[in-house]
Coordinates of C-alpha atoms and ligand atoms in Angstrom, one line a residue:
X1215 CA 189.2 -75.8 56.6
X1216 CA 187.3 -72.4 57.2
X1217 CA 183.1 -72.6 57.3
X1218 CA 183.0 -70.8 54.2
X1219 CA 185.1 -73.8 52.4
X1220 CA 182.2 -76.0 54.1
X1221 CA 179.3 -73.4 52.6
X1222 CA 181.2 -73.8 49.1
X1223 CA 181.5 -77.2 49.2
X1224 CA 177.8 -77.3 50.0
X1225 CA 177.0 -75.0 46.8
X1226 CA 179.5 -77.2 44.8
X1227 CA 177.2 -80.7 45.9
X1228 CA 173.7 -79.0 44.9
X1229 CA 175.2 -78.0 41.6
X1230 CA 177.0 -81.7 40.4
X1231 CA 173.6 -83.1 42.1
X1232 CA 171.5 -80.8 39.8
X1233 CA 173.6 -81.4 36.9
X1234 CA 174.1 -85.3 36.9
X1235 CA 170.3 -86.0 38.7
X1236 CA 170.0 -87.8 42.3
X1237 CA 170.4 -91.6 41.0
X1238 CA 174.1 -90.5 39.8
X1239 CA 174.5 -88.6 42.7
X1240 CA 173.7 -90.3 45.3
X1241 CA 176.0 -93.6 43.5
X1242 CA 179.1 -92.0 43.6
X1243 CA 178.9 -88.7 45.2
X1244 CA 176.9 -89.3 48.5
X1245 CA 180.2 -90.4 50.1
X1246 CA 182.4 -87.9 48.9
X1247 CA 183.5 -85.5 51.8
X1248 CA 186.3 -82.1 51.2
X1249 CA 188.8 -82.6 53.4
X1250 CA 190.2 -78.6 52.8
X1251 CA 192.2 -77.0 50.4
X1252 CA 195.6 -75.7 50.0
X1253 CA 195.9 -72.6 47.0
X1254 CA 194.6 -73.7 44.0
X1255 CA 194.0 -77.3 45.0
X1256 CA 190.7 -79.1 46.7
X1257 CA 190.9 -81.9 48.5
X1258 CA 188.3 -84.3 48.7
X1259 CA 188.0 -88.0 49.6
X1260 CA 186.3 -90.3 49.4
X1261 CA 185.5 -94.3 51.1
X1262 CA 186.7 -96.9 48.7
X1263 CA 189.6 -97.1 46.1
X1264 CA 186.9 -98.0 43.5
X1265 CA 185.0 -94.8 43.9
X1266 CA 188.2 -93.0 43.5
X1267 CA 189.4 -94.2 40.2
X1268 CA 185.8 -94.4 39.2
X1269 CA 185.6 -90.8 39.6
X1270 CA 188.2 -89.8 38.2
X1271 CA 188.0 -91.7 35.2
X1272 CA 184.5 -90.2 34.9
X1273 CA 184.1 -86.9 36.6
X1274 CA 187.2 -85.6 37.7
X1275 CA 186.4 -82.8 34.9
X1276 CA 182.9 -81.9 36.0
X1277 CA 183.6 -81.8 39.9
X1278 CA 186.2 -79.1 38.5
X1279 CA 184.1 -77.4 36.5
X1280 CA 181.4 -77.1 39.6
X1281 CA 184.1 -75.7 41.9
X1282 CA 185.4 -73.5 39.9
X1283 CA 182.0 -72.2 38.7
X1284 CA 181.9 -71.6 42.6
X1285 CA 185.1 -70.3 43.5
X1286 CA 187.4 -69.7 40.4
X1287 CA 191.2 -69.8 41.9
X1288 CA 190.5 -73.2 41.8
X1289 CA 192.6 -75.5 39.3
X1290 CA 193.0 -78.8 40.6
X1291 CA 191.2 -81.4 42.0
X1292 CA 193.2 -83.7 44.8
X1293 CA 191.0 -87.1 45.5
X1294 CA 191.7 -89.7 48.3
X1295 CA 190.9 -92.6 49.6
X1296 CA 189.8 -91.9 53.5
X1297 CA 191.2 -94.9 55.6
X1298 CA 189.1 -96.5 58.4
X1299 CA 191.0 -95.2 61.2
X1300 CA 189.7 -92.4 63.4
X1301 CA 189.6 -89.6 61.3
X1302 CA 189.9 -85.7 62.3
X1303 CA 188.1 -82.8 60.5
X1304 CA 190.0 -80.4 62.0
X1305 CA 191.4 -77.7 59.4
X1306 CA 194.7 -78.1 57.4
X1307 CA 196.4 -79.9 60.0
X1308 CA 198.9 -83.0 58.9
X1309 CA 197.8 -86.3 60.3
X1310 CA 197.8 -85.7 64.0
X1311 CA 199.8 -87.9 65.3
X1312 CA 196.9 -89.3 67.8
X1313 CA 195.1 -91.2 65.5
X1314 CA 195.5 -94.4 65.6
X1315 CA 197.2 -96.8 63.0
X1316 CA 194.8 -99.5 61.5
X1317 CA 197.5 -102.0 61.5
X1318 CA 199.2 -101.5 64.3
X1319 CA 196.4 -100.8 66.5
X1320 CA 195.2 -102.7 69.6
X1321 CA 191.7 -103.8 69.1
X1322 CA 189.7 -104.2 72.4
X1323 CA 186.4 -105.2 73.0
X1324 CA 185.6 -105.9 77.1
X1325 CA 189.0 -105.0 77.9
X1326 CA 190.5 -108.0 75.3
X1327 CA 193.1 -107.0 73.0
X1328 CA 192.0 -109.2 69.8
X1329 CA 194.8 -108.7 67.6
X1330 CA 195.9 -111.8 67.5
X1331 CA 192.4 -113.4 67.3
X1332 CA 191.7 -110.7 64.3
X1333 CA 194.5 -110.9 62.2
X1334 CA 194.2 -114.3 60.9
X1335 CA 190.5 -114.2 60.4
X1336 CA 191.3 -110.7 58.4
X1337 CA 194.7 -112.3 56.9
X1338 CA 192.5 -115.7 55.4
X1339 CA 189.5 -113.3 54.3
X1340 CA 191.9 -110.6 52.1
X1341 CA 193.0 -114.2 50.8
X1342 CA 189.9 -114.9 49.8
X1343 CA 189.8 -111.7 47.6
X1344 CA 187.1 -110.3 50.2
X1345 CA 186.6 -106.6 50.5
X1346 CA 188.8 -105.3 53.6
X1347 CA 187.0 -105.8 57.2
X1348 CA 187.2 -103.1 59.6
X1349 CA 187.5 -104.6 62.8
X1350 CA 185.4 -102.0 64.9
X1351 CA 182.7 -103.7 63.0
X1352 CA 181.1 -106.3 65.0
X1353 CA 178.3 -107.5 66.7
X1354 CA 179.5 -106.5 70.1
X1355 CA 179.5 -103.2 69.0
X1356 CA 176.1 -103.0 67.4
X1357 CA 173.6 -101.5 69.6
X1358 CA 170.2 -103.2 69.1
X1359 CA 166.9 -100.5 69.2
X1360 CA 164.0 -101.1 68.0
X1361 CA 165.1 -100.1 64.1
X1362 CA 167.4 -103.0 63.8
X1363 CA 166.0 -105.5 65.9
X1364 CA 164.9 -107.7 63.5
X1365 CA 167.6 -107.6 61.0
X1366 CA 170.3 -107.9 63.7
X1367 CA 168.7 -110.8 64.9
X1368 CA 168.8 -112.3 61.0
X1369 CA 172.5 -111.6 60.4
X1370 CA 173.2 -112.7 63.9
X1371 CA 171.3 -116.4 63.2
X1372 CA 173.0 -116.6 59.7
X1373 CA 176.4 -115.9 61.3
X1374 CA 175.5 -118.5 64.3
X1375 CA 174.6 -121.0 61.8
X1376 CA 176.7 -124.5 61.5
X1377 CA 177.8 -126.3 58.1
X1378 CA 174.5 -128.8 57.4
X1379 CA 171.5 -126.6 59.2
X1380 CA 168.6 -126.1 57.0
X1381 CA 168.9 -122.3 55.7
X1382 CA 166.3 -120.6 57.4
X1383 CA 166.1 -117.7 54.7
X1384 CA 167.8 -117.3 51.4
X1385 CA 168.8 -114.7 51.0
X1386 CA 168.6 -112.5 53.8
X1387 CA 168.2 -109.1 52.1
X1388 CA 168.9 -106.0 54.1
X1389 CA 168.3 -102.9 53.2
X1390 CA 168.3 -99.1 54.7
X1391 CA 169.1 -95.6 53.8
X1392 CA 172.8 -94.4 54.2
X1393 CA 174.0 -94.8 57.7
X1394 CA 171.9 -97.3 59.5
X1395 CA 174.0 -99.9 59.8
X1396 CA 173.8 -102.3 56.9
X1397 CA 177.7 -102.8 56.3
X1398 CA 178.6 -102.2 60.5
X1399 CA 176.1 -105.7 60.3
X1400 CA 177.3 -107.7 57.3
X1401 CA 181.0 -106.9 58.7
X1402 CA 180.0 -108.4 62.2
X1403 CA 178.6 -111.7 60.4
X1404 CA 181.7 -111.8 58.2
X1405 CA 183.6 -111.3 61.5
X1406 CA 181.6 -113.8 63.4
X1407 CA 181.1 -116.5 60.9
X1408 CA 184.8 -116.5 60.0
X1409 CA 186.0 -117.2 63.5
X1410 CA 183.8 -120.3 64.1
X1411 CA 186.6 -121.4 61.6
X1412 CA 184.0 -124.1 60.6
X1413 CA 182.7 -122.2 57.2
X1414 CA 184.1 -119.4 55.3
X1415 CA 182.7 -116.1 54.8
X1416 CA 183.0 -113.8 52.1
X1417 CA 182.4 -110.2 51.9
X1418 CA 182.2 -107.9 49.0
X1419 CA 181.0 -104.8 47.8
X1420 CA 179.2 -104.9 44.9
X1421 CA 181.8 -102.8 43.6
X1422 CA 184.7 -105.5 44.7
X1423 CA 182.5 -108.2 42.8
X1424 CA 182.3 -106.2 39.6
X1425 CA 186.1 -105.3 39.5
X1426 CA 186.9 -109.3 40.6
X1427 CA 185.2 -110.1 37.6
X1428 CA 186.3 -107.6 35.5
X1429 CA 189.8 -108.6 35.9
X1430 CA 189.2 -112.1 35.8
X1431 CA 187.6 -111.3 32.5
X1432 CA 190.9 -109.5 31.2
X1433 CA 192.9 -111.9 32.5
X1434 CA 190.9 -114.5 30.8
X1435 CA 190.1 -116.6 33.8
X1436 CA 186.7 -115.6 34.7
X1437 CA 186.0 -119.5 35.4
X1438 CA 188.6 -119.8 38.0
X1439 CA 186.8 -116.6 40.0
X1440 CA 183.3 -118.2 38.9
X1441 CA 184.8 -121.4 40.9
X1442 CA 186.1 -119.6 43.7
X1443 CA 183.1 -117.8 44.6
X1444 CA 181.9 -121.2 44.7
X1445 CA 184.2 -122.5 47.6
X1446 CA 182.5 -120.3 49.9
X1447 CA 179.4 -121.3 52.3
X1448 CA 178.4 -117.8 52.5
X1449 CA 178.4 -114.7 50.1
X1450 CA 177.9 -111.5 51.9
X1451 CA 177.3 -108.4 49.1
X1452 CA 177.3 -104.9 50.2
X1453 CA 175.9 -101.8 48.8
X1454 CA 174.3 -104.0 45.5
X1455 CA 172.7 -101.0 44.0
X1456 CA 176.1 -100.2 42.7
X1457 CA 176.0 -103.5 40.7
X1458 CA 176.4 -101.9 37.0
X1459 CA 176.6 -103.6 33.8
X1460 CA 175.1 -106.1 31.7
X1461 CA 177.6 -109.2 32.6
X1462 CA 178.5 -108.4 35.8
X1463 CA 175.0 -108.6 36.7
X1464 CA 174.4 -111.6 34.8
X1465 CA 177.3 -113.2 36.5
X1466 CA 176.0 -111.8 39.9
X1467 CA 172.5 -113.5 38.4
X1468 CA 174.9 -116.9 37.9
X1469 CA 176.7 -116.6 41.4
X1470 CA 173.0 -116.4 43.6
X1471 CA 171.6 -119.0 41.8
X1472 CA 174.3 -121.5 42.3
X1473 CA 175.0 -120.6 45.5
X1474 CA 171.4 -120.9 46.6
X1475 CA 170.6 -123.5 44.9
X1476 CA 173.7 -125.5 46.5
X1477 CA 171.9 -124.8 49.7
X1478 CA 174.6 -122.2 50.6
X1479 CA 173.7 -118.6 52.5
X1480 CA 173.6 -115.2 50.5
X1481 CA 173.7 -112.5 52.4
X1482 CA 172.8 -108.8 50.8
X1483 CA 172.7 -105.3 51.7
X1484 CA 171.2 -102.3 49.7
X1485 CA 170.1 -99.2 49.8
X1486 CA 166.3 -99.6 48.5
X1487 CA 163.9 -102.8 48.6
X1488 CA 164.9 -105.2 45.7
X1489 CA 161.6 -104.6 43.7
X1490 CA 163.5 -100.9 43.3
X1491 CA 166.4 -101.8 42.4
X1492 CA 165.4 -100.6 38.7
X1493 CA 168.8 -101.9 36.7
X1494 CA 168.4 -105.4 37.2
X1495 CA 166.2 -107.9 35.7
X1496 CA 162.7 -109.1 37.1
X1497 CA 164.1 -112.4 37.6
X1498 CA 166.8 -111.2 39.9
X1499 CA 164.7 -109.1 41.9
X1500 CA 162.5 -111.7 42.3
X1501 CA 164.8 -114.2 43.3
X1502 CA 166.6 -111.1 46.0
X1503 CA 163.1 -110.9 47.1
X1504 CA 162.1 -114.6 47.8
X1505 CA 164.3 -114.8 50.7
X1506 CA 164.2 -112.5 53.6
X1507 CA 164.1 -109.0 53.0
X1508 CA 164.2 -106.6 56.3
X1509 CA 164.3 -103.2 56.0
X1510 CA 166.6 -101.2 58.8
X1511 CA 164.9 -98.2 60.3
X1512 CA 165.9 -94.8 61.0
X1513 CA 168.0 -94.4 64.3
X1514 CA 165.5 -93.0 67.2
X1515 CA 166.6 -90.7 69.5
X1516 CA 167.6 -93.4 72.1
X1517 CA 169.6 -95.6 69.9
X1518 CA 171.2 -92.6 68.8
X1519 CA 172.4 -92.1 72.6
X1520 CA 173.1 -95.2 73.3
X1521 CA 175.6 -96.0 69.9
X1522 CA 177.1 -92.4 71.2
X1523 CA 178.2 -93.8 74.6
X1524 CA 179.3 -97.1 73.5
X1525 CA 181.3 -95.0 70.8
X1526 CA 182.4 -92.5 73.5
X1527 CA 183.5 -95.5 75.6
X1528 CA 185.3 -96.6 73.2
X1529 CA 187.6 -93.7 72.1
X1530 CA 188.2 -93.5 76.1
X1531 CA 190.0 -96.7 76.1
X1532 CA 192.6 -95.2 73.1
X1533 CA 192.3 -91.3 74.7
X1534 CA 192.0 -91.8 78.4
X1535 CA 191.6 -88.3 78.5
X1536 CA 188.8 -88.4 76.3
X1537 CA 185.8 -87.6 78.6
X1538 CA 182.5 -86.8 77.3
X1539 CA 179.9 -85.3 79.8
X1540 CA 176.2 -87.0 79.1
X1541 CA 175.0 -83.4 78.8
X1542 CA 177.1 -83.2 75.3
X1543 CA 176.1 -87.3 74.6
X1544 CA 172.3 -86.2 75.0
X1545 CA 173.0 -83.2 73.6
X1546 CA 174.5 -84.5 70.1
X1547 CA 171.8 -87.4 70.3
X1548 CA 169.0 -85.3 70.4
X1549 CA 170.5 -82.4 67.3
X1550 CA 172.7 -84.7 64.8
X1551 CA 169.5 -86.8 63.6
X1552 CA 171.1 -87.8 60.3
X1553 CA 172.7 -91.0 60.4
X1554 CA 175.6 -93.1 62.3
X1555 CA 177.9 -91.5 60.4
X1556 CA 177.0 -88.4 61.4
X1557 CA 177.0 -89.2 65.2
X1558 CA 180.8 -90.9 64.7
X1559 CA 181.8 -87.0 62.7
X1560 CA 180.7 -85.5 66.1
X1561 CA 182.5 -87.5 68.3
X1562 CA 185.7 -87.8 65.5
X1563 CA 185.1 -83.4 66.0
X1564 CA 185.5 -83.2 70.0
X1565 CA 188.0 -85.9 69.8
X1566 CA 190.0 -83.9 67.4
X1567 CA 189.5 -80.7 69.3
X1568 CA 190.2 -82.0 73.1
X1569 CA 193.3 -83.7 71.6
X1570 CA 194.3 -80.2 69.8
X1571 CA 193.4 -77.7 72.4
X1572 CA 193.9 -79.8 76.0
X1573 CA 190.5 -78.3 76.5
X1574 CA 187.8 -80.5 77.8
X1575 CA 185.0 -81.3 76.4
X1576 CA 181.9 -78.5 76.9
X1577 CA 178.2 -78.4 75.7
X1578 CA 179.3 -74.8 74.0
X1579 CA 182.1 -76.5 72.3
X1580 CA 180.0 -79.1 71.0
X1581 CA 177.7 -76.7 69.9
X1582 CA 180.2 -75.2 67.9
X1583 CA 181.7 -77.9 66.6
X1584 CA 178.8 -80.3 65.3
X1585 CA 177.0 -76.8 63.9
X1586 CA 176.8 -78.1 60.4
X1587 CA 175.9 -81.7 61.3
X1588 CA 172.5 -80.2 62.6
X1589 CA 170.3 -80.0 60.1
X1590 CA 166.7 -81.0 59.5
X1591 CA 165.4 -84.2 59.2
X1592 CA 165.9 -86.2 55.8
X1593 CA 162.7 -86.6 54.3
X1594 CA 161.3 -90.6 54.8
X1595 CA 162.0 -92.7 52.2
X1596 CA 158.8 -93.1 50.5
X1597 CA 157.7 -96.3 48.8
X1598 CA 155.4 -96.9 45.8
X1599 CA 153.7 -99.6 47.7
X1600 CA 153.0 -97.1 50.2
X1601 CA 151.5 -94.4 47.9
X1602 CA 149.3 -96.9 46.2
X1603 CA 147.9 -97.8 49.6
X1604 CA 147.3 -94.5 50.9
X1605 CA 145.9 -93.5 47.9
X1606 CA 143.6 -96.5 47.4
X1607 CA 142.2 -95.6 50.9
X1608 CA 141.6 -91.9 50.7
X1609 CA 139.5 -92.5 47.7
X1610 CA 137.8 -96.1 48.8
X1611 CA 139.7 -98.1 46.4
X1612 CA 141.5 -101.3 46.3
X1613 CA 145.3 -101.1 45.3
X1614 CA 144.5 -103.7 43.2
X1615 CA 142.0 -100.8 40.8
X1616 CA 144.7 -98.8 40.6
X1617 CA 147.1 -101.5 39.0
X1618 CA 144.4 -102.7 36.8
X1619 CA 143.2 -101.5 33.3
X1620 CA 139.5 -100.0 34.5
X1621 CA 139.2 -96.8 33.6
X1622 CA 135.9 -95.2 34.8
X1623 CA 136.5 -92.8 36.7
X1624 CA 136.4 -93.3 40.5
X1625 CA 139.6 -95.3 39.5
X1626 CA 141.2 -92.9 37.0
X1627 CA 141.5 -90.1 38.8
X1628 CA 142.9 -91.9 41.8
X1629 CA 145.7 -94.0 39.8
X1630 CA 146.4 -90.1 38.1
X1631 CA 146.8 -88.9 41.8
X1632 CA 148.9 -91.8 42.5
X1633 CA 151.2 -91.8 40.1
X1634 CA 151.8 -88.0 40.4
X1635 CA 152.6 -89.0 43.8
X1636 CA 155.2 -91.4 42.9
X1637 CA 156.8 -89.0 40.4
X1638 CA 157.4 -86.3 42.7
X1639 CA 158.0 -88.0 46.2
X1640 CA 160.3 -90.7 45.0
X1641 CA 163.2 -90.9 42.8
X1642 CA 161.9 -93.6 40.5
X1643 CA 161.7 -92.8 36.4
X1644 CA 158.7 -93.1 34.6
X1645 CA 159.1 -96.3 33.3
X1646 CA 160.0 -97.6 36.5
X1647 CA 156.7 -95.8 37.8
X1648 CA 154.8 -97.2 34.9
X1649 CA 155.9 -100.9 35.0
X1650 CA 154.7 -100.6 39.3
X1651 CA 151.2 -99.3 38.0
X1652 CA 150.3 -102.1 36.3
X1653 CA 152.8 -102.6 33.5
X1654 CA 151.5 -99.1 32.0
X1655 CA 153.9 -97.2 29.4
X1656 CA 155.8 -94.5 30.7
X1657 CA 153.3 -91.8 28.6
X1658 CA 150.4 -92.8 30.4
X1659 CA 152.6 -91.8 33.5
X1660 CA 153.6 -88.6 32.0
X1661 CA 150.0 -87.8 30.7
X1662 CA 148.9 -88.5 34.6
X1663 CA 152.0 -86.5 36.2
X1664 CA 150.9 -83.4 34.1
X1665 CA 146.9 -83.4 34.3
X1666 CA 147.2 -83.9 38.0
X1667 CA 150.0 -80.9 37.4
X1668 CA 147.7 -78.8 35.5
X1669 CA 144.5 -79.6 38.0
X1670 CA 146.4 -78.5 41.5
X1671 CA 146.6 -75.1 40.0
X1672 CA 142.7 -74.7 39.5
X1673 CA 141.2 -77.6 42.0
X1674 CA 141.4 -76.1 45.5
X1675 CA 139.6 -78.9 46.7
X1676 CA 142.3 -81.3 44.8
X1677 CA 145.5 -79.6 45.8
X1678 CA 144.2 -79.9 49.9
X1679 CA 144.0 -83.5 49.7
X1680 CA 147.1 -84.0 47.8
X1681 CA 148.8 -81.9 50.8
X1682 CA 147.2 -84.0 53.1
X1683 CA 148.0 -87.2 51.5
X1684 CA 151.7 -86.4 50.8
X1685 CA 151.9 -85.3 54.8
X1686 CA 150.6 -88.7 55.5
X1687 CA 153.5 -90.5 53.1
X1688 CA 156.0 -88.3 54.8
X1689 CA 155.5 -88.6 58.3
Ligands
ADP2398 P1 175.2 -98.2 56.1 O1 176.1 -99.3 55.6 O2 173.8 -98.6 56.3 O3 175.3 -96.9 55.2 P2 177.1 -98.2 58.3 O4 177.0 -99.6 58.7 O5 178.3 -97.8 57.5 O6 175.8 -97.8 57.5 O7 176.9 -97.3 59.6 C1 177.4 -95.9 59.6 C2 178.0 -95.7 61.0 O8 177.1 -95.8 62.0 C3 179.1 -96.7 61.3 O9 180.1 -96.0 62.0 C4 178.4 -97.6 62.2 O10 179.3 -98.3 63.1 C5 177.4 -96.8 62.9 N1 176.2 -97.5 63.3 C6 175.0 -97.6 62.6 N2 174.1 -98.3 63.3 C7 174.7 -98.7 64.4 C8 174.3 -99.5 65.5 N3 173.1 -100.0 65.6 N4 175.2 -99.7 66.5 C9 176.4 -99.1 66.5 N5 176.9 -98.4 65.5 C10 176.1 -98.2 64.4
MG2399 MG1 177.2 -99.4 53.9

């Protein structure tokens, strides 16, 4: 794959993004990666098998469309499903025959080789109808900073837990954006819980739950899925904001209840807080949010370093060759500031090219190689909650004004400034903006997003402090 397939592919995402808006986007594009091309074909890939025939049932035409719009000797579109081993990024090269088989692959942890401790956890759990469980995901490979501490310590206490303790929280809610950590967690209490042999652990993506039930639905024995969900002391749920449609969220809605109100553990991980999660009802978010909800946090520059070396320890134990100077681990640390996903591309990238050139690893190759992974920091996620507070003390308010009808104006002009806020620094709609102001109509939103619009061109004074207050938000 040259850099200028990369630089298309790039062009390619910000057109689909602008065409089908972020929510869509980020749903079922965020995870799609090009893997290179070969004449007139693309290939891309993406993480799950769902995502893939999801895709292609519903935008293999469009991705086209958007490559060809960029590069036009472009006619097909080749999608995959990118298996959890070791993967390399190295251009047009057939599977080099160094990475590692999932199956057949010894699994060590201190020196162990778990296979055989693994495989009938894995073996009872894909019985179970779980989602698969990669088995480099578990708590002895979590590194615990500061960002994580707290939900780490959640998932490891509901993992530790015994049949008949009192439920501490229920459910534990855990939520992050893309690459912090929430499924490398939920796996490790899946894999943890499971091998106390004592209670049985299930985990699913939301997108396993929905296609478990829609096949039990066409095959007419929803009850018998219903009933087996029902076996299990503790549901694990990954990735729920990909929970779509009016009965498989009522069924979801069906599933928490019983299982929480049977005194059993519900475990769930999302992207956003559940009072975001705009598809489902009120009284599902509520009932997400009466348990424990943690929120991961970005990984700092020293957790960064430290998942690095414990990765780069790691790959030694498969590539004895495989030696990674602390110059490069700092190095990669310090640039890639994405995401866990984008430090294991780094490492997957000098892996691949030690193994392929018998060169050793060098700051100046690494350099070279992780060059696109730099790139500036993702803006912070920024909550409504968070506006309203900021807002309400820049102009002396309580948050409770702005959510309440008053409308002279030391309040109005705040809520306006607010709700602008909201409009342009998150991705939430208007009604969604509305119905967190107070239960206002999505018109009163609009009206505010355009006078505060129309006022930053002539105000001076007004367009300062909204800098000021959205550099506040975003640091
Ligand atoms: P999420 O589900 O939040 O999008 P993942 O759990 O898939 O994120 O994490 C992305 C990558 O980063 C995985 O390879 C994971 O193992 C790694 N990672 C994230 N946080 C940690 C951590 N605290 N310790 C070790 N690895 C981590
Ligand atoms: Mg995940």
């Amino acid at each position: 794959m040259t850099s200028t397939d990369q630089e298309h592919w790039t062009r390619v995402k910000n057109r689909l993004r602008a065409e089908v808006g972020d929510d869509v986007y980020s749903s079922w594009f965020a995870r799609m990666e090009l893997d290179g091309s070969n004449g007139e074909t693309v290939k891309l890939s993406v993480p799950t098998r769902f995502l893939k025939s999801w895709i292609q049932s519903h935008y293999a035409e469009r991705v086209l469309a958007c490559w060809q719009a960029e590069q036009p000797g472009f006619s097909r579109i080749e999608l995959t499903v990118r298996s959890a081993v070791l993967r390399t990024l190295v251009p047009k090269c057939k599977a080099p025959e160094f990475a590692p088989q999932r199956e057949s692959r010894e699994i060590k942890i201190n020196g162990t080789d778990l296979r055989h401790t693994i495989a009938p956890i894995a073996a009872a759990h894909d019985g179970l109808g779980g989602s698969p469980l990669d088995p480099r995901l578990t708590f002895e490979t979590f590194v615990v900073g500061r960002s994580n501490t707290l939900a780490h310590a959640a998932a490891k206490q509901v993992a530790q837990g015994r049949c008949g303790d009192v439920i501490m929280f229920n459910p534990l809610y855990i939520h992050s954006g893309v690459g912090l950590g929430k499924t490398h967690l939920l796996q490790s209490l899946a894999w943890a819980g499971n091998s106390a042999a004592e209670r049985k652990v299930l985990y699913l993506t939301a997108e396993r739950f929905m296609y478990g039930f829609v096949a039990a639905l066409r095959a007419q024995n929803a009850l018998a899925f219903k009933e087996a969900l029902r076996t299990i002391d503790i549901l694990v749920i990954d990735d729920l904001q990909f929970l779509q449609g009016k009965s498989t969220q009522a069924e979801f809605c069906h599933t928490l209840n019983a299982l929480i109100d049977s005194g059993r553990q519900v475990v769930i991980a999302a992207d956003r807080p559940p009072s975001d999660l705009e598809s489902l009802e009120e009284r599902v978010r509520s009932r997400l949010a009466g348990g424990l909800v943690v929120e991961i946090g970005s990984l700092g520059e020293e957790l960064r370093l430290e998942i690095l070396k414990s990765r780069a320890a790691a790959a030694k134990q498969h590539h004895p060759g495989f030696d990674v100077p602390d110059a490069v681990l700092a190095f990669i640390a310090k640039a890639v500031t994405h995401n866990g996903r984008d430090l294991e591309g780094a490492l997957n990238r000098l892996l691949a090219h030690s193994k392929l050139t018998a060169q050793p690893v060098t700051l100046e190759m690494a350099e070279r190689e992780v060059r696109d992974l730099i790139r500036p920091q993702e803006p912070k996620r920024v909550k409504i909650e968070d506006i309203q507070r900021v807002v309400a003390r820049q102009y002396n308010v309580s948050r409770a004004d702005l959510l309440s009808s008053r409308r002279t104006a030391n309040v109005v002009r705040p809520r306006q400034v607010a709700m602008y806020l909201a409009k342009t620094l998150t991705l939430r709609s208007l009604p969604e903006i509305g119905r967190r102001f107070g239960g206002r109509d999505h018109t009163t939103v609009l009206h505010a997003v355009r006078k505060i619009e129309g006022l930053v061109n002539t105000d001076t004074g007004l367009a300062q402090e909204i800098e000021l207050l959205k550099r506040q938000l975003q640091e």
